[in-house]
PDB file of C-alpha atoms in Angstrom:
ATOM      1  CA  UNK A   1      94.569  98.578 -35.875  1.00 80.00           C
ATOM      2  CA  UNK A   2      92.770 100.857 -33.420  1.00 82.00           C
ATOM      3  CA  UNK A   3      94.681 103.911 -34.649  1.00 84.00           C
ATOM      4  CA  UNK A   4      94.151 102.934 -38.292  1.00 89.00           C
ATOM      5  CA  UNK A   5      90.407 102.697 -37.771  1.00 90.00           C
ATOM      6  CA  UNK A   6      90.294 105.961 -35.838  1.00 89.00           C
ATOM      7  CA  UNK A   7      92.222 107.809 -38.559  1.00 89.00           C
ATOM      8  CA  UNK A   8      90.021 106.391 -41.319  1.00 92.00           C
ATOM      9  CA  UNK A   9      86.866 107.283 -39.414  1.00 90.00           C
ATOM     10  CA  UNK A  10      87.973 110.827 -38.657  1.00 89.00           C
ATOM     11  CA  UNK A  11      88.978 111.549 -42.239  1.00 90.00           C
ATOM     12  CA  UNK A  12      85.595 110.376 -43.453  1.00 92.00           C
ATOM     13  CA  UNK A  13      83.822 112.456 -40.835  1.00 91.00           C
ATOM     14  CA  UNK A  14      85.651 115.521 -42.121  1.00 89.00           C
ATOM     15  CA  UNK A  15      84.985 114.682 -45.777  1.00 91.00           C
ATOM     16  CA  UNK A  16      81.364 113.544 -45.600  1.00 90.00           C
ATOM     17  CA  UNK A  17      80.100 114.600 -42.218  1.00 90.00           C
ATOM     18  CA  UNK A  18      79.634 112.499 -39.120  1.00 89.00           C
ATOM     19  CA  UNK A  19      75.990 111.614 -39.660  1.00 90.00           C
ATOM     20  CA  UNK A  20      76.443 110.620 -43.323  1.00 92.00           C
ATOM     21  CA  UNK A  21      79.421 108.354 -42.698  1.00 93.00           C
ATOM     22  CA  UNK A  22      78.639 104.665 -42.109  1.00 92.00           C
ATOM     23  CA  UNK A  23      80.653 102.014 -40.327  1.00 93.00           C
ATOM     24  CA  UNK A  24      80.876 100.082 -43.619  1.00 92.00           C
ATOM     25  CA  UNK A  25      82.561 103.072 -45.232  1.00 93.00           C
ATOM     26  CA  UNK A  26      84.997 103.365 -42.332  1.00 92.00           C
ATOM     27  CA  UNK A  27      86.098  99.722 -42.476  1.00 90.00           C
ATOM     28  CA  UNK A  28      86.384  99.926 -46.268  1.00 93.00           C
ATOM     29  CA  UNK A  29      88.689 102.942 -45.961  1.00 92.00           C
ATOM     30  CA  UNK A  30      90.739 101.153 -43.285  1.00 88.00           C
ATOM     31  CA  UNK A  31      90.849  97.906 -45.256  1.00 90.00           C
ATOM     32  CA  UNK A  32      89.447  95.715 -42.467  1.00 88.00           C
ATOM     33  CA  UNK A  33      86.243  93.831 -41.746  1.00 87.00           C
ATOM     34  CA  UNK A  34      83.181  95.236 -39.988  1.00 88.00           C
ATOM     35  CA  UNK A  35      83.739  93.042 -36.950  1.00 88.00           C
ATOM     36  CA  UNK A  36      87.157  94.614 -36.459  1.00 87.00           C
ATOM     37  CA  UNK A  37      85.580  98.028 -36.013  1.00 89.00           C
ATOM     38  CA  UNK A  38      83.270  96.918 -33.223  1.00 90.00           C
ATOM     39  CA  UNK A  39      86.077  95.025 -31.554  1.00 87.00           C
ATOM     40  CA  UNK A  40      87.728  98.383 -30.856  1.00 89.00           C
ATOM     41  CA  UNK A  41      84.840 100.868 -30.861  1.00 89.00           C
ATOM     42  CA  UNK A  42      81.296 100.260 -29.592  1.00 89.00           C
ATOM     43  CA  UNK A  43      80.017 103.167 -31.724  1.00 88.00           C
ATOM     44  CA  UNK A  44      81.016 105.844 -34.218  1.00 88.00           C
ATOM     45  CA  UNK A  45      81.202 108.362 -31.360  1.00 89.00           C
ATOM     46  CA  UNK A  46      83.910 106.296 -29.680  1.00 90.00           C
ATOM     47  CA  UNK A  47      85.999 106.510 -32.839  1.00 91.00           C
ATOM     48  CA  UNK A  48      86.039 110.317 -32.538  1.00 91.00           C
ATOM     49  CA  UNK A  49      87.587 110.108 -29.057  1.00 90.00           C
ATOM     50  CA  UNK A  50      89.969 107.145 -29.306  1.00 87.00           C
ATOM     51  CA  UNK A  51      92.561 108.551 -26.913  1.00 89.00           C
ATOM     52  CA  UNK A  52      90.415 109.312 -23.894  1.00 92.00           C
ATOM     53  CA  UNK A  53      90.228 105.748 -22.612  1.00 90.00           C
ATOM     54  CA  UNK A  54      94.012 105.559 -22.460  1.00 92.00           C
ATOM     55  CA  UNK A  55      94.250 108.982 -20.836  1.00 95.00           C
ATOM     56  CA  UNK A  56      91.643 108.043 -18.238  1.00 95.00           C
ATOM     57  CA  UNK A  57      93.623 104.895 -17.419  1.00 96.00           C
ATOM     58  CA  UNK A  58      96.808 106.959 -17.097  1.00 97.00           C
ATOM     59  CA  UNK A  59      95.008 109.400 -14.798  1.00 97.00           C
ATOM     60  CA  UNK A  60      93.729 106.604 -12.584  1.00 97.00           C
ATOM     61  CA  UNK A  61      97.219 105.095 -12.359  1.00 97.00           C
ATOM     62  CA  UNK A  62      98.826 108.467 -11.564  1.00 97.00           C
ATOM     63  CA  UNK A  63      96.428 109.134  -8.701  1.00 97.00           C
ATOM     64  CA  UNK A  64      96.820 105.596  -7.381  1.00 96.00           C
ATOM     65  CA  UNK A  65     100.609 105.995  -7.130  1.00 94.00           C
ATOM     66  CA  UNK A  66     100.135 108.807  -4.607  1.00 90.00           C
ATOM     67  CA  UNK A  67     103.497 110.477  -5.226  1.00 91.00           C
ATOM     68  CA  UNK A  68     102.076 113.983  -4.593  1.00 93.00           C
ATOM     69  CA  UNK A  69     101.196 114.430  -0.896  1.00 93.00           C
ATOM     70  CA  UNK A  70      98.736 117.274  -1.475  1.00 95.00           C
ATOM     71  CA  UNK A  71      95.495 115.836  -2.954  1.00 96.00           C
ATOM     72  CA  UNK A  72      94.595 119.088  -4.738  1.00 97.00           C
ATOM     73  CA  UNK A  73      97.963 119.288  -6.451  1.00 96.00           C
ATOM     74  CA  UNK A  74      97.618 115.610  -7.340  1.00 97.00           C
ATOM     75  CA  UNK A  75      94.344 116.116  -9.222  1.00 98.00           C
ATOM     76  CA  UNK A  76      95.826 119.142 -10.979  1.00 97.00           C
ATOM     77  CA  UNK A  77      98.689 116.888 -12.117  1.00 97.00           C
ATOM     78  CA  UNK A  78      96.050 114.453 -13.357  1.00 97.00           C
ATOM     79  CA  UNK A  79      94.304 117.202 -15.343  1.00 98.00           C
ATOM     80  CA  UNK A  80      97.601 118.101 -16.999  1.00 98.00           C
ATOM     81  CA  UNK A  81      97.636 114.639 -18.608  1.00 97.00           C
ATOM     82  CA  UNK A  82      94.576 115.661 -20.607  1.00 97.00           C
ATOM     83  CA  UNK A  83      96.221 118.918 -21.657  1.00 97.00           C
ATOM     84  CA  UNK A  84      99.314 117.113 -22.887  1.00 97.00           C
ATOM     85  CA  UNK A  85      97.174 114.654 -24.836  1.00 96.00           C
ATOM     86  CA  UNK A  86      95.498 117.510 -26.731  1.00 96.00           C
ATOM     87  CA  UNK A  87      98.700 119.520 -27.167  1.00 96.00           C
ATOM     88  CA  UNK A  88     100.550 116.512 -28.621  1.00 95.00           C
ATOM     89  CA  UNK A  89      98.264 116.576 -31.699  1.00 93.00           C
ATOM     90  CA  UNK A  90      97.149 120.193 -32.099  1.00 95.00           C
ATOM     91  CA  UNK A  91      95.757 119.902 -35.637  1.00 94.00           C
ATOM     92  CA  UNK A  92      93.713 116.816 -34.832  1.00 93.00           C
ATOM     93  CA  UNK A  93      92.537 118.332 -31.538  1.00 95.00           C
ATOM     94  CA  UNK A  94      91.325 121.518 -33.214  1.00 96.00           C
ATOM     95  CA  UNK A  95      89.554 119.610 -36.007  1.00 94.00           C
ATOM     96  CA  UNK A  96      87.863 117.336 -33.491  1.00 94.00           C
ATOM     97  CA  UNK A  97      86.721 120.306 -31.429  1.00 95.00           C
ATOM     98  CA  UNK A  98      85.153 121.923 -34.498  1.00 95.00           C
ATOM     99  CA  UNK A  99      83.463 118.670 -35.474  1.00 93.00           C
ATOM    100  CA  UNK A 100      82.148 118.263 -31.942  1.00 93.00           C
ATOM    101  CA  UNK A 101      80.593 121.725 -32.060  1.00 93.00           C
ATOM    102  CA  UNK A 102      78.739 120.807 -35.258  1.00 92.00           C
ATOM    103  CA  UNK A 103      77.259 117.489 -34.114  1.00 93.00           C
ATOM    104  CA  UNK A 104      74.947 117.516 -31.056  1.00 91.00           C
ATOM    105  CA  UNK A 105      75.509 113.817 -30.438  1.00 91.00           C
ATOM    106  CA  UNK A 106      79.253 114.348 -30.200  1.00 93.00           C
ATOM    107  CA  UNK A 107      78.822 117.239 -27.783  1.00 93.00           C
ATOM    108  CA  UNK A 108      76.762 114.971 -25.551  1.00 93.00           C
ATOM    109  CA  UNK A 109      79.377 112.255 -25.798  1.00 92.00           C
ATOM    110  CA  UNK A 110      82.157 114.706 -24.967  1.00 94.00           C
ATOM    111  CA  UNK A 111      80.297 115.844 -21.856  1.00 94.00           C
ATOM    112  CA  UNK A 112      80.061 112.235 -20.717  1.00 94.00           C
ATOM    113  CA  UNK A 113      83.829 111.876 -21.142  1.00 94.00           C
ATOM    114  CA  UNK A 114      84.456 115.044 -19.142  1.00 96.00           C
ATOM    115  CA  UNK A 115      82.188 113.738 -16.405  1.00 97.00           C
ATOM    116  CA  UNK A 116      84.218 110.519 -16.202  1.00 96.00           C
ATOM    117  CA  UNK A 117      87.390 112.520 -15.610  1.00 97.00           C
ATOM    118  CA  UNK A 118      85.637 114.552 -12.934  1.00 97.00           C
ATOM    119  CA  UNK A 119      84.291 111.434 -11.206  1.00 98.00           C
ATOM    120  CA  UNK A 120      87.777 109.933 -11.160  1.00 98.00           C
ATOM    121  CA  UNK A 121      89.217 113.035  -9.473  1.00 98.00           C
ATOM    122  CA  UNK A 122      86.320 113.339  -7.038  1.00 98.00           C
ATOM    123  CA  UNK A 123      86.629 109.686  -6.047  1.00 97.00           C
ATOM    124  CA  UNK A 124      90.311 110.141  -5.302  1.00 97.00           C
ATOM    125  CA  UNK A 125      89.648 113.266  -3.236  1.00 97.00           C
ATOM    126  CA  UNK A 126      86.820 111.621  -1.295  1.00 96.00           C
ATOM    127  CA  UNK A 127      89.207 108.872  -0.273  1.00 96.00           C
ATOM    128  CA  UNK A 128      91.843 111.405   0.761  1.00 95.00           C
ATOM    129  CA  UNK A 129      89.413 113.487   2.821  1.00 95.00           C
ATOM    130  CA  UNK A 130      87.176 110.734   4.134  1.00 93.00           C
ATOM    131  CA  UNK A 131      88.106 111.477   7.753  1.00 85.00           C
ATOM    132  CA  UNK A 132      87.678 115.246   7.599  1.00 85.00           C
ATOM    133  CA  UNK A 133      84.697 117.591   7.875  1.00 88.00           C
ATOM    134  CA  UNK A 134      82.637 117.838   4.670  1.00 91.00           C
ATOM    135  CA  UNK A 135      85.143 115.585   2.911  1.00 93.00           C
ATOM    136  CA  UNK A 136      82.698 114.382   0.251  1.00 95.00           C
ATOM    137  CA  UNK A 137      81.442 117.906  -0.411  1.00 95.00           C
ATOM    138  CA  UNK A 138      84.961 119.308  -0.699  1.00 95.00           C
ATOM    139  CA  UNK A 139      85.885 116.482  -3.067  1.00 96.00           C
ATOM    140  CA  UNK A 140      83.031 117.275  -5.455  1.00 97.00           C
ATOM    141  CA  UNK A 141      83.657 121.027  -5.318  1.00 96.00           C
ATOM    142  CA  UNK A 142      87.399 120.786  -5.913  1.00 97.00           C
ATOM    143  CA  UNK A 143      87.058 118.207  -8.713  1.00 97.00           C
ATOM    144  CA  UNK A 144      84.483 120.405 -10.452  1.00 97.00           C
ATOM    145  CA  UNK A 145      86.727 123.458 -10.017  1.00 97.00           C
ATOM    146  CA  UNK A 146      89.752 121.668 -11.508  1.00 98.00           C
ATOM    147  CA  UNK A 147      87.741 120.466 -14.518  1.00 97.00           C
ATOM    148  CA  UNK A 148      86.148 123.891 -15.052  1.00 97.00           C
ATOM    149  CA  UNK A 149      89.472 125.735 -14.900  1.00 97.00           C
ATOM    150  CA  UNK A 150      91.189 123.193 -17.143  1.00 98.00           C
ATOM    151  CA  UNK A 151      88.427 123.150 -19.748  1.00 97.00           C
ATOM    152  CA  UNK A 152      88.062 126.918 -19.823  1.00 97.00           C
ATOM    153  CA  UNK A 153      91.715 127.308 -20.819  1.00 97.00           C
ATOM    154  CA  UNK A 154      91.818 124.285 -23.112  1.00 97.00           C
ATOM    155  CA  UNK A 155      88.696 125.258 -25.052  1.00 97.00           C
ATOM    156  CA  UNK A 156      89.937 128.819 -25.469  1.00 97.00           C
ATOM    157  CA  UNK A 157      93.085 127.348 -27.023  1.00 97.00           C
ATOM    158  CA  UNK A 158      91.025 125.088 -29.294  1.00 97.00           C
ATOM    159  CA  UNK A 159      88.776 127.976 -30.385  1.00 96.00           C
ATOM    160  CA  UNK A 160      91.902 129.949 -31.304  1.00 96.00           C
ATOM    161  CA  UNK A 161      92.873 127.196 -33.727  1.00 96.00           C
ATOM    162  CA  UNK A 162      95.647 125.904 -31.496  1.00 95.00           C
ATOM    163  CA  UNK A 163      97.421 129.246 -31.299  1.00 94.00           C
ATOM    164  CA  UNK A 164      99.730 129.753 -28.342  1.00 95.00           C
ATOM    165  CA  UNK A 165     100.855 127.429 -25.579  1.00 97.00           C
ATOM    166  CA  UNK A 166      98.026 125.200 -24.362  1.00 97.00           C
ATOM    167  CA  UNK A 167      99.956 123.904 -21.376  1.00 97.00           C
ATOM    168  CA  UNK A 168     100.864 127.401 -20.197  1.00 97.00           C
ATOM    169  CA  UNK A 169      97.233 128.517 -20.499  1.00 97.00           C
ATOM    170  CA  UNK A 170      96.008 125.542 -18.493  1.00 98.00           C
ATOM    171  CA  UNK A 171      98.740 126.062 -15.902  1.00 97.00           C
ATOM    172  CA  UNK A 172      97.540 129.621 -15.383  1.00 97.00           C
ATOM    173  CA  UNK A 173      93.934 128.451 -15.033  1.00 97.00           C
ATOM    174  CA  UNK A 174      94.804 125.696 -12.554  1.00 97.00           C
ATOM    175  CA  UNK A 175      96.672 128.295 -10.525  1.00 96.00           C
ATOM    176  CA  UNK A 176      93.322 129.841  -9.589  1.00 95.00           C
ATOM    177  CA  UNK A 177      92.278 126.503  -8.061  1.00 96.00           C
ATOM    178  CA  UNK A 178      95.583 125.963  -6.293  1.00 95.00           C
ATOM    179  CA  UNK A 179      95.488 129.466  -4.791  1.00 94.00           C
ATOM    180  CA  UNK A 180      92.223 128.643  -3.038  1.00 92.00           C
ATOM    181  CA  UNK A 181      92.384 124.929  -2.273  1.00 91.00           C
ATOM    182  CA  UNK A 182      95.960 123.651  -2.301  1.00 89.00           C
ATOM    183  CA  UNK A 183      97.898 123.135   0.896  1.00 80.00           C
ATOM    184  CA  UNK A 184     100.646 125.782   0.917  1.00 71.00           C
ATOM    185  CA  UNK A 185     104.223 124.792   1.576  1.00 57.00           C
ATOM    186  CA  UNK A 186     105.611 125.878   4.931  1.00 50.00           C
ATOM    187  CA  UNK A 187     108.026 128.805   4.373  1.00 52.00           C
ATOM    188  CA  UNK A 188     111.550 128.783   5.756  1.00 49.00           C
ATOM    189  CA  UNK A 189     111.675 130.634   9.072  1.00 44.00           C
ATOM    190  CA  UNK A 190     114.342 133.149   9.976  1.00 47.00           C
ATOM    191  CA  UNK A 191     116.901 131.909  12.544  1.00 48.00           C
ATOM    192  CA  UNK A 192     115.378 131.949  16.013  1.00 45.00           C
ATOM    193  CA  UNK A 193     111.892 132.694  14.736  1.00 41.00           C
ATOM    194  CA  UNK A 194     108.828 130.466  14.818  1.00 43.00           C
ATOM    195  CA  UNK A 195     107.523 129.502  11.415  1.00 38.00           C
ATOM    196  CA  UNK A 196     104.129 130.501  10.113  1.00 39.00           C
ATOM    197  CA  UNK A 197     102.431 128.541   7.348  1.00 37.00           C
ATOM    198  CA  UNK A 198      99.468 130.517   6.075  1.00 37.00           C
ATOM    199  CA  UNK A 199      97.573 130.871   2.820  1.00 37.00           C
ATOM    200  CA  UNK A 200      99.460 132.087  -0.212  1.00 35.00           C
ATOM    201  CA  UNK A 201     100.469 135.677   0.368  1.00 33.00           C
ATOM    202  CA  UNK A 202     100.174 135.435   4.172  1.00 31.00           C
ATOM    203  CA  UNK A 203     103.425 133.962   5.429  1.00 34.00           C
ATOM    204  CA  UNK A 204     105.786 135.418   7.963  1.00 34.00           C
ATOM    205  CA  UNK A 205     107.562 134.725  11.213  1.00 33.00           C
ATOM    206  CA  UNK A 206     106.109 134.569  14.676  1.00 34.00           C
ATOM    207  CA  UNK A 207     106.610 137.791  16.537  1.00 37.00           C
ATOM    208  CA  UNK A 208     107.084 139.847  13.373  1.00 37.00           C
ATOM    209  CA  UNK A 209     104.069 141.938  14.306  1.00 38.00           C
ATOM    210  CA  UNK A 210     102.981 142.505  10.735  1.00 39.00           C
ATOM    211  CA  UNK A 211     101.542 139.203   9.614  1.00 37.00           C
ATOM    212  CA  UNK A 212      97.945 139.185   8.438  1.00 37.00           C
ATOM    213  CA  UNK A 213      95.535 136.487   7.323  1.00 40.00           C
ATOM    214  CA  UNK A 214      95.085 133.005   8.780  1.00 40.00           C
ATOM    215  CA  UNK A 215      98.333 131.485   9.983  1.00 41.00           C
ATOM    216  CA  UNK A 216      99.428 128.357  11.805  1.00 38.00           C
ATOM    217  CA  UNK A 217     102.499 128.403  14.023  1.00 36.00           C
ATOM    218  CA  UNK A 218     104.375 125.519  15.555  1.00 37.00           C
ATOM    219  CA  UNK A 219     105.436 126.885  18.886  1.00 37.00           C
ATOM    220  CA  UNK A 220     108.163 125.548  21.125  1.00 37.00           C
ATOM    221  CA  UNK A 221     107.141 127.834  23.969  1.00 37.00           C
ATOM    222  CA  UNK A 222     104.736 127.044  26.765  1.00 37.00           C
ATOM    223  CA  UNK A 223     102.129 129.366  28.288  1.00 37.00           C
ATOM    224  CA  UNK A 224     104.788 131.383  30.039  1.00 40.00           C
ATOM    225  CA  UNK A 225     107.110 131.634  27.096  1.00 40.00           C
ATOM    226  CA  UNK A 226     109.464 128.907  28.250  1.00 40.00           C
ATOM    227  CA  UNK A 227     110.087 125.502  26.676  1.00 40.00           C
ATOM    228  CA  UNK A 228     106.913 123.519  26.050  1.00 37.00           C
ATOM    229  CA  UNK A 229     106.375 120.146  27.594  1.00 41.00           C
ATOM    230  CA  UNK A 230     105.681 118.036  24.493  1.00 39.00           C
ATOM    231  CA  UNK A 231     104.268 114.606  25.212  1.00 43.00           C
ATOM    232  CA  UNK A 232     105.513 111.559  23.345  1.00 47.00           C
ATOM    233  CA  UNK A 233     102.205 111.143  21.559  1.00 52.00           C
ATOM    234  CA  UNK A 234     101.888 114.508  19.876  1.00 52.00           C
ATOM    235  CA  UNK A 235     103.271 117.959  18.975  1.00 52.00           C
ATOM    236  CA  UNK A 236     102.188 121.277  20.434  1.00 56.00           C
ATOM    237  CA  UNK A 237     100.606 123.434  17.737  1.00 56.00           C
ATOM    238  CA  UNK A 238      99.591 127.045  18.339  1.00 60.00           C
ATOM    239  CA  UNK A 239      97.159 128.514  15.836  1.00 57.00           C
ATOM    240  CA  UNK A 240      97.012 132.202  14.940  1.00 62.00           C
ATOM    241  CA  UNK A 241      94.074 132.861  12.641  1.00 63.00           C
ATOM    242  CA  UNK A 242      91.772 135.640  11.571  1.00 63.00           C
ATOM    243  CA  UNK A 243      88.360 135.482  13.163  1.00 62.00           C
ATOM    244  CA  UNK A 244      86.747 134.900   9.746  1.00 63.00           C
ATOM    245  CA  UNK A 245      89.212 132.201   8.598  1.00 67.00           C
ATOM    246  CA  UNK A 246      87.294 129.085   7.455  1.00 69.00           C
ATOM    247  CA  UNK A 247      87.849 125.947   9.495  1.00 69.00           C
ATOM    248  CA  UNK A 248      89.028 123.909   6.504  1.00 64.00           C
ATOM    249  CA  UNK A 249      91.788 126.449   5.862  1.00 69.00           C
ATOM    250  CA  UNK A 250      92.963 126.239   9.470  1.00 69.00           C
ATOM    251  CA  UNK A 251      93.045 122.445   9.222  1.00 69.00           C
ATOM    252  CA  UNK A 252      95.094 122.699   6.006  1.00 70.00           C
ATOM    253  CA  UNK A 253      97.645 124.881   7.733  1.00 70.00           C
ATOM    254  CA  UNK A 254      98.064 122.428  10.598  1.00 67.00           C
ATOM    255  CA  UNK A 255      98.593 119.603   8.115  1.00 67.00           C
ATOM    256  CA  UNK A 256     101.092 121.690   6.140  1.00 67.00           C
ATOM    257  CA  UNK A 257     103.183 122.510   9.192  1.00 62.00           C
ATOM    258  CA  UNK A 258     103.122 119.003  10.616  1.00 64.00           C
ATOM    259  CA  UNK A 259     103.622 117.387   7.224  1.00 62.00           C
ATOM    260  CA  UNK A 260     100.556 115.199   7.727  1.00 55.00           C
ATOM    261  CA  UNK A 261      99.116 114.066   4.363  1.00 50.00           C
ATOM    262  CA  UNK A 262      95.371 114.697   4.281  1.00 46.00           C
ATOM    263  CA  UNK A 263      94.706 111.286   2.749  1.00 45.00           C
ATOM    264  CA  UNK A 264      96.050 109.518   5.863  1.00 41.00           C
ATOM    265  CA  UNK A 265      93.844 111.307   8.392  1.00 41.00           C
TER     266      UNK A 265
END
């Protein structure tokens, strides 16, 4: 019933315009009573975006499962759910985008939907980073960056009429966020070498002499180069970082090397 009403409403919006279409006309086209419409949609605007509630629920569930240990990669996975929702119905998505651009009330409604996605991501990140420095600030910044990157690529695809691969475009855009904020995977070290885990593009082996950037090294050697005395309650971590490396990046590298999920700090 919900899909039937949404399809009837959208067809009428395209034929007659959003403002000129009444709820009575929608229910007549769908062959149901007026009360049925309001059982599923509080307003005409809600009928234009019938799939976002389900997508928001899926996003919330995905983040709650916590299968991705890196919070930034997790919210990028969540954003991809929105991309797939649009890409699954390209013709409808493009028509809705064009309708939204023509009706100020729909643009306002769409912005409120986008803000709900962003709040969901930011809330998840705040929980993950609650024990770290500037955790709430980082959460808001990263959530906004993910939404901005995602929407920039998605809207370019919609403006093109659905030409090209929406998911590939969004993946490229999210890569700009991951390059800056995601926790990099620790690279495999050469035999006998100590492993560095630095930002993307700055990985090497301890003692290589050519590494640059901010790097974290797990060292098994003590001050004199011999075996380190590691206590039972912690590892020995030696940091090698550029003088201008931000503190949050250094912390990320320690977490990456030790395999400590940020959300459990």
